[in-house]
Tab-separated table of N, CA and C in Angstrom:
chain	number	residue	atom	x	y	z
A	202	MET	N	19.298	11.139	9.623
A	202	MET	CA	18.123	9.933	10.594
A	202	MET	C	18.065	9.905	9.168
A	203	LEU	N	17.213	8.696	9.749
A	203	LEU	CA	16.481	8.111	8.728
A	203	LEU	C	14.295	8.135	8.988
A	204	PRO	N	14.064	8.003	7.506
A	204	PRO	CA	12.318	8.426	8.225
A	204	PRO	C	11.196	7.485	8.388
A	205	ALA	N	10.458	7.542	8.809
A	205	ALA	CA	9.765	6.264	9.913
A	205	ALA	C	9.265	5.928	8.621
A	206	THR	N	8.767	4.573	8.593
A	206	THR	CA	8.405	3.285	7.524
A	206	THR	C	7.297	4.100	7.165
A	207	ALA	N	6.530	4.370	8.050
A	207	ALA	CA	5.033	4.332	7.255
A	207	ALA	C	5.338	5.799	6.527
A	208	SER	N	5.595	6.816	6.525
A	208	SER	CA	5.890	7.627	5.686
A	208	SER	C	6.980	7.569	4.807
A	209	ARG	N	7.574	6.934	4.845
A	209	ARG	CA	8.736	7.779	4.348
A	209	ARG	C	8.975	7.298	2.805
A	210	VAL	N	7.418	6.966	2.086
A	210	VAL	CA	7.720	7.527	0.600
A	210	VAL	C	6.695	8.311	0.225
A	211	GLU	N	5.913	8.245	1.029
A	211	GLU	CA	4.961	9.462	0.526
A	211	GLU	C	6.397	10.371	0.910
A	212	ASN	N	6.738	10.669	1.971
A	212	ASN	CA	7.738	12.172	2.230
A	212	ASN	C	8.258	12.454	1.030
A	213	ALA	N	9.240	11.142	-0.221
A	213	ALA	CA	9.630	10.933	-1.196
A	213	ALA	C	8.507	11.243	-2.566
A	214	THR	N	7.907	11.161	-1.844
A	214	THR	CA	6.668	11.469	-3.808
A	214	THR	C	6.590	13.192	-3.642
A	215	SER	N	6.142	13.516	-4.726
A	215	SER	CA	6.080	14.590	-4.763
A	215	SER	C	4.457	15.176	-4.080
A	216	GLU	N	4.339	16.117	-3.605
A	216	GLU	CA	2.619	16.530	-3.120
A	216	GLU	C	1.706	16.399	-4.030
A	217	ASP	N	1.972	16.928	-5.637
A	217	ASP	CA	0.771	16.901	-6.558
A	217	ASP	C	0.477	14.992	-6.108
A	218	LEU	N	1.568	13.921	-6.278
A	218	LEU	CA	1.002	13.308	-6.521
A	218	LEU	C	0.352	12.515	-5.216
A	219	ASN	N	0.841	13.031	-4.320
A	219	ASN	CA	0.393	12.751	-2.830
A	219	ASN	C	-1.226	13.870	-2.491
A	220	ARG	N	-1.649	14.485	-3.030
A	220	ARG	CA	-2.900	15.109	-3.397
A	220	ARG	C	-2.904	14.398	-3.772
A	221	ARG	N	-3.529	13.750	-5.824
A	221	ARG	CA	-3.828	12.957	-6.342
A	221	ARG	C	-4.316	11.590	-5.782
A	222	PHE	N	-3.718	11.397	-5.187
A	222	PHE	CA	-3.869	9.826	-4.042
A	222	PHE	C	-4.766	10.328	-2.750
A	223	ALA	N	-4.839	11.339	-2.113
A	223	ALA	CA	-5.686	11.810	-0.895
A	223	ALA	C	-6.974	11.958	-1.531
A	224	ALA	N	-7.173	12.953	-2.966
A	224	ALA	CA	-8.439	13.068	-3.868
A	224	ALA	C	-9.765	11.492	-4.485
A	225	GLU	N	-7.929	10.854	-5.150
A	225	GLU	CA	-8.950	9.607	-5.179
A	225	GLU	C	-9.421	8.911	-3.791
A	226	ILE	N	-8.816	8.822	-2.794
A	226	ILE	CA	-9.453	8.562	-1.490
A	226	ILE	C	-10.963	8.829	-1.382
A	227	GLU	N	-10.517	10.212	-1.118
A	227	GLU	CA	-12.536	11.409	-1.211
A	227	GLU	C	-13.344	10.329	-1.998
A	228	GLU	N	-12.684	10.642	-3.310
A	228	GLU	CA	-13.629	10.562	-4.521
A	228	GLU	C	-13.940	8.849	-4.058
A	229	SER	N	-13.562	8.165	-3.551
A	229	SER	CA	-14.208	7.320	-3.110
A	229	SER	C	-14.942	6.616	-2.241
A	230	LEU	N	-14.671	7.434	-1.452
A	230	LEU	CA	-15.495	7.649	-0.141
A	230	LEU	C	-16.778	7.832	-0.307
A	231	ARG	N	-16.614	9.156	-1.214
A	231	ARG	CA	-18.365	9.793	-1.370
A	231	ARG	C	-19.413	8.968	-2.824
A	232	HIS	N	-18.405	8.080	-3.052
A	232	HIS	CA	-18.739	7.032	-4.472
A	232	HIS	C	-19.486	6.262	-3.650
A	233	HIS	N	-19.349	4.928	-1.893
A	233	HIS	CA	-19.528	4.457	-1.258
A	233	HIS	C	-20.566	5.100	-0.368
A	234	ALA	N	-20.510	6.279	-0.263
A	234	ALA	CA	-21.067	6.466	0.978
A	234	ALA	C	-22.628	7.122	0.401
A	235	GLU	N	-22.393	7.275	-1.392
A	235	GLU	CA	-24.302	7.304	-2.000
A	235	GLU	C	-24.461	5.836	-2.382
A	236	HIS	N	-23.483	4.928	-2.363
A	236	HIS	CA	-23.391	3.529	-2.458
A	236	HIS	C	-23.038	2.004	-1.915
A	237	PRO	N	-23.498	2.404	-1.099
A	237	PRO	CA	-22.735	1.691	0.207
A	237	PRO	C	-22.779	-0.280	0.002
A	238	GLU	N	-24.015	-0.352	-1.108
A	238	GLU	CA	-23.605	-1.751	-1.626
A	238	GLU	C	-22.773	-2.113	-2.701
A	239	HIS	N	-21.625	-1.722	-2.696
A	239	HIS	CA	-20.673	-1.303	-3.626
A	239	HIS	C	-19.288	-1.792	-2.243
A	240	ILE	N	-19.211	-1.469	-1.532
A	240	ILE	CA	-18.645	-1.164	-0.140
A	240	ILE	C	-17.418	-2.136	0.385
A	241	ALA	N	-18.133	-3.620	-0.089
A	241	ALA	CA	-17.720	-5.626	0.316
A	241	ALA	C	-16.938	-4.950	-1.204
A	242	HIS	N	-17.647	-4.665	-1.783
A	242	HIS	CA	-15.985	-5.572	-3.592
A	242	HIS	C	-15.218	-4.687	-3.462
A	243	ARG	N	-15.679	-2.997	-3.015
A	243	ARG	CA	-14.096	-2.032	-2.935
A	243	ARG	C	-13.386	-3.343	-1.972
A	244	LEU	N	-13.541	-3.491	-0.797
A	244	LEU	CA	-12.878	-3.515	0.492
A	244	LEU	C	-12.132	-5.090	-0.809
A	245	ASP	N	-12.873	-5.539	-1.740
A	245	ASP	CA	-11.820	-7.144	-1.701
A	245	ASP	C	-10.393	-6.093	-2.722
A	246	GLU	N	-11.438	-5.752	-4.077
A	246	GLU	CA	-9.646	-4.507	-4.686
A	246	GLU	C	-9.233	-4.588	-3.948
A	247	LEU	N	-9.058	-4.007	-2.491
A	247	LEU	CA	-8.325	-3.276	-1.871
A	247	LEU	C	-7.514	-4.651	-0.995
A	248	ASP	N	-8.441	-5.574	-0.765
A	248	ASP	CA	-7.673	-6.899	-0.250
A	248	ASP	C	-7.066	-7.452	-0.938
A	249	HIS	N	-7.196	-6.764	-2.533
A	249	HIS	CA	-6.070	-7.897	-3.864
A	249	HIS	C	-5.045	-6.311	-4.575
A	250	GLU	N	-4.946	-5.565	-4.481
A	250	GLU	CA	-4.546	-4.155	-4.362
A	250	GLU	C	-2.472	-4.071	-4.006
A	251	TRP	N	-2.115	-4.305	-5.106
A	251	TRP	CA	-0.488	-4.002	-4.628
A	251	TRP	C	0.283	-2.828	-4.707
A	252	ASP	N	1.381	-3.125	-3.005
A	252	ASP	CA	1.520	-1.780	-2.679
A	252	ASP	C	2.385	-1.056	-3.171
A	253	ILE	N	2.995	-0.170	-2.630
A	253	ILE	CA	4.379	-0.191	-3.437
A	253	ILE	C	5.002	-1.305	-3.442
A	254	GLU	N	5.364	-1.928	-2.665
A	254	GLU	CA	6.376	-2.452	-1.444
A	254	GLU	C	6.843	-3.246	-2.822
A	255	ARG	N	5.065	-4.846	-1.976
A	255	ARG	CA	5.435	-5.226	-3.058
A	255	ARG	C	5.433	-4.994	-3.904
A	256	THR	N	5.532	-4.307	-5.498
A	256	THR	CA	6.309	-4.191	-6.523
A	256	THR	C	7.288	-3.471	-6.530
A	257	LEU	N	8.036	-3.094	-6.104
A	257	LEU	CA	9.508	-2.800	-6.145
A	257	LEU	C	9.849	-4.098	-5.595
A	258	GLU	N	9.187	-4.893	-5.361
A	258	GLU	CA	9.983	-6.513	-4.671
A	258	GLU	C	9.833	-7.507	-6.047
A	259	ALA	N	8.710	-7.440	-6.725
A	259	ALA	CA	8.956	-7.888	-8.092
A	259	ALA	C	9.555	-7.607	-8.608
A	260	ASN	N	9.373	-6.112	-9.348
A	260	ASN	CA	10.405	-5.604	-10.106
A	260	ASN	C	12.018	-6.307	-10.028
A	261	ALA	N	12.338	-5.829	-8.541
A	261	ALA	CA	13.511	-5.481	-8.356
A	261	ALA	C	13.926	-7.873	-8.194
A	262	ALA	N	12.823	-8.536	-8.104
A	262	ALA	CA	13.509	-9.899	-8.306
A	262	ALA	C	13.407	-10.780	-9.500
A	263	THR	N	12.915	-10.128	-10.478
A	263	THR	CA	12.148	-10.191	-12.107
A	263	THR	C	14.050	-9.851	-12.296
A	264	LEU	N	14.860	-8.888	-12.222
A	264	LEU	CA	15.466	-7.558	-13.092
A	264	LEU	C	16.783	-8.865	-12.499
A	265	ALA	N	16.660	-8.398	-11.318
A	265	ALA	CA	18.365	-10.199	-10.071
A	265	ALA	C	18.277	-11.250	-11.256
A	266	LEU	N	17.072	-11.610	-10.486
A	266	LEU	CA	17.277	-12.745	-11.253
A	266	LEU	C	17.682	-13.115	-12.702
A	267	THR	N	17.376	-11.868	-13.881
A	267	THR	CA	17.222	-12.548	-14.611
A	267	THR	C	18.978	-11.592	-15.331
A	268	GLY	N	19.322	-10.797	-14.745
A	268	GLY	CA	20.902	-10.187	-14.769
A	268	GLY	C	21.709	-11.324	-14.756
A	269	THR	N	21.132	-12.131	-12.847
A	269	THR	CA	22.698	-13.016	-12.571
A	269	THR	C	21.497	-14.382	-13.815
A	270	LEU	N	20.730	-14.758	-14.094
A	270	LEU	CA	20.899	-15.789	-15.777
A	270	LEU	C	22.147	-15.645	-16.839
A	271	LEU	N	21.611	-13.948	-16.900
A	271	LEU	CA	22.144	-13.695	-18.023
A	271	LEU	C	23.809	-13.916	-18.060
A	272	GLY	N	23.951	-13.218	-16.379
A	272	GLY	CA	25.822	-13.316	-16.213
A	272	GLY	C	26.070	-14.849	-16.302
A	273	ALA	N	25.128	-15.524	-15.844
A	273	ALA	CA	25.431	-17.132	-15.512
A	273	ALA	C	25.665	-17.493	-16.992
A	274	PHE	N	24.661	-17.755	-17.972
A	274	PHE	CA	24.604	-17.678	-19.520
A	274	PHE	C	25.422	-17.392	-20.708
A	275	VAL	N	24.631	-16.042	-20.071
A	275	VAL	CA	25.743	-15.071	-21.344
A	275	VAL	C	27.341	-14.713	-21.708
A	276	ASP	N	26.715	-13.695	-20.386
A	276	ASP	CA	27.913	-12.507	-19.847
A	276	ASP	C	28.115	-12.217	-18.803
A	277	ARG	N	29.183	-12.304	-18.188
A	277	ARG	CA	29.678	-12.059	-17.244
A	277	ARG	C	29.066	-10.732	-16.569
A	278	ARG	N	29.686	-9.704	-17.588
A	278	ARG	CA	28.964	-8.166	-17.307
A	278	ARG	C	27.317	-7.921	-16.953
A	279	PHE	N	26.143	-8.844	-17.219
A	279	PHE	CA	25.166	-8.391	-17.199
A	279	PHE	C	25.356	-8.970	-15.156
A	280	LEU	N	25.766	-9.464	-14.798
A	280	LEU	CA	26.153	-9.757	-13.105
A	280	LEU	C	25.642	-7.462	-12.246
A	281	ILE	N	25.980	-7.048	-13.503
A	281	ILE	CA	26.534	-5.864	-12.898
A	281	ILE	C	24.596	-5.469	-12.609
A	282	LEU	N	24.561	-6.297	-13.211
A	282	LEU	CA	22.229	-5.244	-12.952
A	282	LEU	C	21.846	-6.122	-11.684
A	283	PRO	N	21.978	-7.231	-11.275
A	283	PRO	CA	21.996	-7.827	-9.931
A	283	PRO	C	22.188	-6.286	-8.809
A	284	ALA	N	23.384	-6.368	-8.600
A	284	ALA	CA	24.884	-5.533	-7.799
A	284	ALA	C	23.845	-3.700	-8.327
A	285	VAL	N	22.918	-3.896	-8.827
A	285	VAL	CA	22.465	-2.099	-9.109
A	285	VAL	C	21.578	-2.016	-8.817
A	286	VAL	N	20.834	-3.425	-8.856
A	286	VAL	CA	18.951	-3.781	-8.105
A	286	VAL	C	19.024	-3.749	-6.814
A	287	THR	N	20.058	-4.155	-6.131
A	287	THR	CA	20.270	-4.507	-5.171
A	287	THR	C	20.534	-3.187	-4.297
A	288	GLY	N	21.449	-2.276	-4.907
A	288	GLY	CA	21.644	-1.369	-4.342
A	288	GLY	C	20.840	-0.234	-4.710
A	289	PHE	N	19.475	-0.610	-5.379
A	289	PHE	CA	18.641	0.721	-4.946
A	289	PHE	C	17.011	-0.167	-4.211
A	290	LEU	N	17.349	-1.508	-3.687
A	290	LEU	CA	17.125	-1.468	-2.618
A	290	LEU	C	17.097	-1.040	-1.544
A	291	LEU	N	19.121	-1.408	-1.128
A	291	LEU	CA	19.120	-1.132	0.298
A	291	LEU	C	18.552	0.252	0.171
A	292	GLN	N	18.963	1.698	-0.688
A	292	GLN	CA	18.192	2.810	-1.344
A	292	GLN	C	17.074	2.791	-0.771
A	293	HIS	N	16.381	2.123	-1.088
A	293	HIS	CA	14.640	2.153	-1.276
A	293	HIS	C	14.508	1.854	0.144
A	294	ALA	N	14.929	0.639	0.701
A	294	ALA	CA	14.493	0.949	2.417
A	294	ALA	C	15.166	2.346	3.833
A	295	LEU	N	16.310	2.334	3.339
A	295	LEU	CA	16.842	3.178	4.074
A	295	LEU	C	16.678	4.752	3.575
A	296	GLN	N	16.062	5.114	2.937
A	296	GLN	CA	14.900	5.955	2.255
A	296	GLN	C	13.828	6.562	2.143
A	297	GLY	N	13.255	5.181	1.798
A	297	GLY	CA	11.923	5.339	1.009
A	297	GLY	C	12.023	5.919	-0.328
A	298	TRP	N	12.741	5.961	-1.089
A	298	TRP	CA	12.912	5.875	-2.930
A	298	TRP	C	13.878	5.813	-3.022
A	299	CYS	N	13.493	5.471	-4.277
A	299	CYS	CA	14.786	4.530	-5.409
A	299	CYS	C	14.517	5.336	-6.608
A	300	PRO	N	15.037	4.992	-7.883
A	300	PRO	CA	14.622	5.449	-9.127
A	300	PRO	C	13.205	4.886	-9.684
A	301	PRO	N	12.667	3.412	-9.126
A	301	PRO	CA	11.600	2.905	-9.805
A	301	PRO	C	10.602	3.730	-8.971
A	302	VAL	N	10.406	3.932	-7.825
A	302	VAL	CA	9.944	4.699	-7.393
A	302	VAL	C	8.359	5.749	-7.558
A	303	PRO	N	9.065	6.613	-8.057
A	303	PRO	CA	8.211	7.942	-9.210
A	303	PRO	C	7.858	7.082	-9.945
A	304	VAL	N	8.388	6.654	-11.060
A	304	VAL	CA	7.226	5.675	-11.965
A	304	VAL	C	6.532	5.534	-11.706
A	305	PHE	N	6.865	4.238	-10.774
A	305	PHE	CA	5.487	3.688	-10.303
A	305	PHE	C	4.617	4.508	-9.650
A	306	ARG	N	4.781	5.149	-8.736
A	306	ARG	CA	4.025	6.084	-8.081
A	306	ARG	C	3.164	7.028	-8.939
A	307	ARG	N	4.047	7.344	-10.194
A	307	ARG	CA	3.029	7.960	-11.097
A	307	ARG	C	1.705	6.637	-12.285
A	308	LEU	N	2.286	5.744	-11.989
A	308	LEU	CA	0.853	4.761	-12.524
A	308	LEU	C	-0.090	3.718	-11.376
A	309	GLY	N	-0.070	4.617	-10.493
A	309	GLY	CA	-0.933	4.831	-9.736
A	309	GLY	C	-0.585	4.018	-8.508
A	310	ILE	N	0.995	3.143	-7.988
A	310	ILE	CA	1.385	2.558	-7.092
A	310	ILE	C	0.807	2.723	-6.274
A	311	ARG	N	0.372	2.891	-5.363
A	311	ARG	CA	-0.011	3.642	-3.572
A	311	ARG	C	0.951	2.456	-2.479
A	312	THR	N	0.809	3.025	-1.470
A	312	THR	CA	1.479	2.614	-0.376
A	312	THR	C	0.414	1.588	0.219
A	313	THR	N	1.143	0.864	1.781
A	313	THR	CA	-0.272	0.480	2.477
A	313	THR	C	-0.196	0.880	2.780
A	314	ALA	N	0.315	2.816	3.580
A	314	ALA	CA	-0.560	2.959	4.514
A	314	ALA	C	-1.753	3.789	4.104
A	315	GLU	N	-1.866	4.691	2.122
A	315	GLU	CA	-2.909	4.698	0.819
A	315	GLU	C	-3.656	4.336	1.207
A	316	ILE	N	-4.008	3.008	1.252
A	316	ILE	CA	-4.960	1.534	0.847
A	316	ILE	C	-4.787	1.117	2.271
A	317	ASP	N	-4.842	1.535	3.345
A	317	ASP	CA	-5.603	1.121	4.122
A	317	ASP	C	-6.080	2.308	5.367
A	318	ARG	N	-5.258	3.593	4.556
A	318	ARG	CA	-6.673	4.927	5.025
A	318	ARG	C	-7.987	4.629	4.674
A	319	GLU	N	-7.638	4.129	3.423
A	319	GLU	CA	-8.933	3.817	2.071
A	319	GLU	C	-9.821	2.958	2.987
A	320	ARG	N	-8.973	1.219	3.712
A	320	ARG	CA	-9.725	0.832	3.921
A	320	ARG	C	-10.528	0.986	5.347
A	321	ALA	N	-9.503	1.513	6.489
A	321	ALA	CA	-10.227	2.192	7.039
A	321	ALA	C	-11.837	3.570	7.023
A	322	ALA	N	-11.040	4.537	6.067
A	322	ALA	CA	-12.772	4.970	6.085
A	322	ALA	C	-14.207	3.857	5.809
A	323	LEU	N	-13.720	3.154	4.807
A	323	LEU	CA	-14.962	2.022	3.913
A	323	LEU	C	-15.784	1.326	4.810
A	324	LYS	N	-14.873	1.212	6.075
A	324	LYS	CA	-15.336	0.139	6.792
A	324	LYS	C	-15.590	1.435	7.956
A	325	ALA	N	-15.149	2.455	9.133
A	325	ALA	CA	-16.209	2.919	9.487
A	325	ALA	C	-17.547	3.418	8.698
A	326	LEU	N	-17.705	3.628	7.347
A	326	LEU	CA	-18.425	3.922	6.533
A	326	LEU	C	-19.663	2.858	6.670
A	327	ARG	N	-19.077	2.009	6.880
A	327	ARG	CA	-19.966	0.778	6.712
A	327	ARG	C	-20.536	0.452	8.222
A	328	GLY	N	-20.058	1.311	9.152
A	328	GLY	CA	-20.920	0.929	9.868
A	328	GLY	C	-19.610	-0.590	10.661
A	329	ASP	N	-18.838	-0.933	10.785
A	329	ASP	CA	-18.173	-1.733	11.157
A	329	ASP	C	-17.581	-1.237	12.246
A	330	PHE	N	-17.221	0.414	13.073
A	330	PHE	CA	-16.830	0.152	14.420
A	330	PHE	C	-17.993	1.088	15.231
A	331	GLY	N	-18.775	0.892	14.738
A	331	GLY	CA	-20.489	1.093	15.626
A	331	GLY	C	-20.100	0.382	16.707
A	332	ARG	N	-19.933	-1.100	16.414
A	332	ARG	CA	-20.164	-1.866	17.745
A	332	ARG	C	-18.457	-1.599	18.828
A	333	ILE	N	-17.953	-1.235	18.632
A	333	ILE	CA	-17.092	-0.865	19.452
A	333	ILE	C	-17.720	-0.056	20.357
A	334	GLU	N	-18.529	1.058	20.061
A	334	GLU	CA	-19.097	2.207	20.428
A	334	GLU	C	-20.090	1.771	21.089
A	335	ALA	N	-20.691	0.583	20.895
A	335	ALA	CA	-22.922	-0.006	21.835
A	335	ALA	C	-21.832	-0.232	22.582
A	336	ILE	N	-20.249	-0.792	22.509
A	336	ILE	CA	-19.985	-1.743	23.845
A	336	ILE	C	-20.341	-0.624	25.130
A	337	SER	N	-20.564	-0.299	26.002
A	337	SER	CA	-20.200	0.228	27.057
A	337	SER	C	-18.959	0.611	27.764
A	338	THR	N	-18.059	1.838	27.360
A	338	THR	CA	-16.706	1.210	28.182
A	338	THR	C	-16.237	1.148	29.911
A	339	GLU	N	-17.716	0.771	30.825
A	339	GLU	CA	-17.623	-0.356	31.822
A	339	GLU	C	-17.611	-1.870	31.677
A	340	ALA	N	-17.774	-1.935	29.837
A	340	ALA	CA	-17.608	-3.456	30.013
A	340	ALA	C	-16.796	-3.912	30.171
A	341	ASN	N	-16.359	-5.307	30.168
A	341	ASN	CA	-14.823	-6.127	30.218
A	341	ASN	C	-14.286	-5.378	29.566
A	342	PRO	N	-13.153	-5.673	29.607
A	342	PRO	CA	-12.441	-4.850	28.253
A	342	PRO	C	-11.366	-5.970	27.179
A	343	ARG	N	-11.654	-6.959	27.807
A	343	ARG	CA	-11.868	-8.251	26.737
A	343	ARG	C	-12.908	-8.567	26.080
A	344	GLN	N	-13.665	-7.784	25.995
A	344	GLN	CA	-15.033	-8.052	24.955
A	344	GLN	C	-14.918	-6.708	24.109
A	345	ARG	N	-14.588	-5.769	25.007
A	345	ARG	CA	-13.779	-4.607	24.315
A	345	ARG	C	-13.179	-4.836	23.274
A	346	ALA	N	-12.403	-5.193	23.536
A	346	ALA	CA	-10.723	-5.906	22.325
A	346	ALA	C	-10.997	-6.578	22.159
A	347	HIS	N	-12.342	-7.848	22.173
A	347	HIS	CA	-12.491	-8.574	20.749
A	347	HIS	C	-13.575	-7.417	20.048
A	348	ALA	N	-14.436	-7.206	20.414
A	348	ALA	CA	-14.950	-6.038	19.597
A	348	ALA	C	-13.846	-5.602	18.394
A	349	ALA	N	-12.621	-4.595	19.165
A	349	ALA	CA	-12.207	-3.878	18.049
A	349	ALA	C	-11.493	-4.881	17.110
A	350	LEU	N	-11.380	-6.210	18.209
A	350	LEU	CA	-10.347	-6.931	16.641
A	350	LEU	C	-11.074	-7.301	15.692
A	351	GLU	N	-12.935	-7.734	15.626
A	351	GLU	CA	-13.575	-8.072	14.866
A	351	GLU	C	-13.894	-7.316	13.630
A	352	ALA	N	-14.178	-6.163	14.263
A	352	ALA	CA	-13.710	-4.986	13.288
A	352	ALA	C	-13.340	-4.237	12.580
A	353	ALA	N	-11.938	-4.207	13.332
A	353	ALA	CA	-10.128	-4.876	11.934
A	353	ALA	C	-10.132	-6.102	11.080
A	354	GLU	N	-11.095	-6.435	11.391
A	354	GLU	CA	-10.819	-7.741	10.785
A	354	GLU	C	-11.972	-7.863	9.463
A	355	ARG	N	-12.741	-7.272	9.860
A	355	ARG	CA	-13.783	-7.709	9.113
A	355	ARG	C	-13.431	-6.726	7.473
């Protein structure tokens, strides 16, 4: 059975690294609880942070293109490189693991879910979700939905 999309990379990552990423998120939240004026800047940084998927895609595309060009213009044996890379991509899509994943994780590349956890916690710390709670549960469902979308988009 295939692992869930959102957790497949974390499931394939060592517990030590997963704990490290969780500790970094907690440290960020402690810092921003003491310095709420820095939250907007950190949210902007998170918006620009490359997740593991984007990093793998860029890495694979670079290697596949390089192998294709070398195979076309230097030696056909270089065509093995794009074949291997696409195999690794398939393995990653199915299992959440391929040889570059542990390397990128050790370099600090996080999953989208890890980045989103920090983002949501920072928004809660800033009070973005308080607007939803401020609207009565008896209010128009459209108003509550609109408030929830506004909080999520901030």
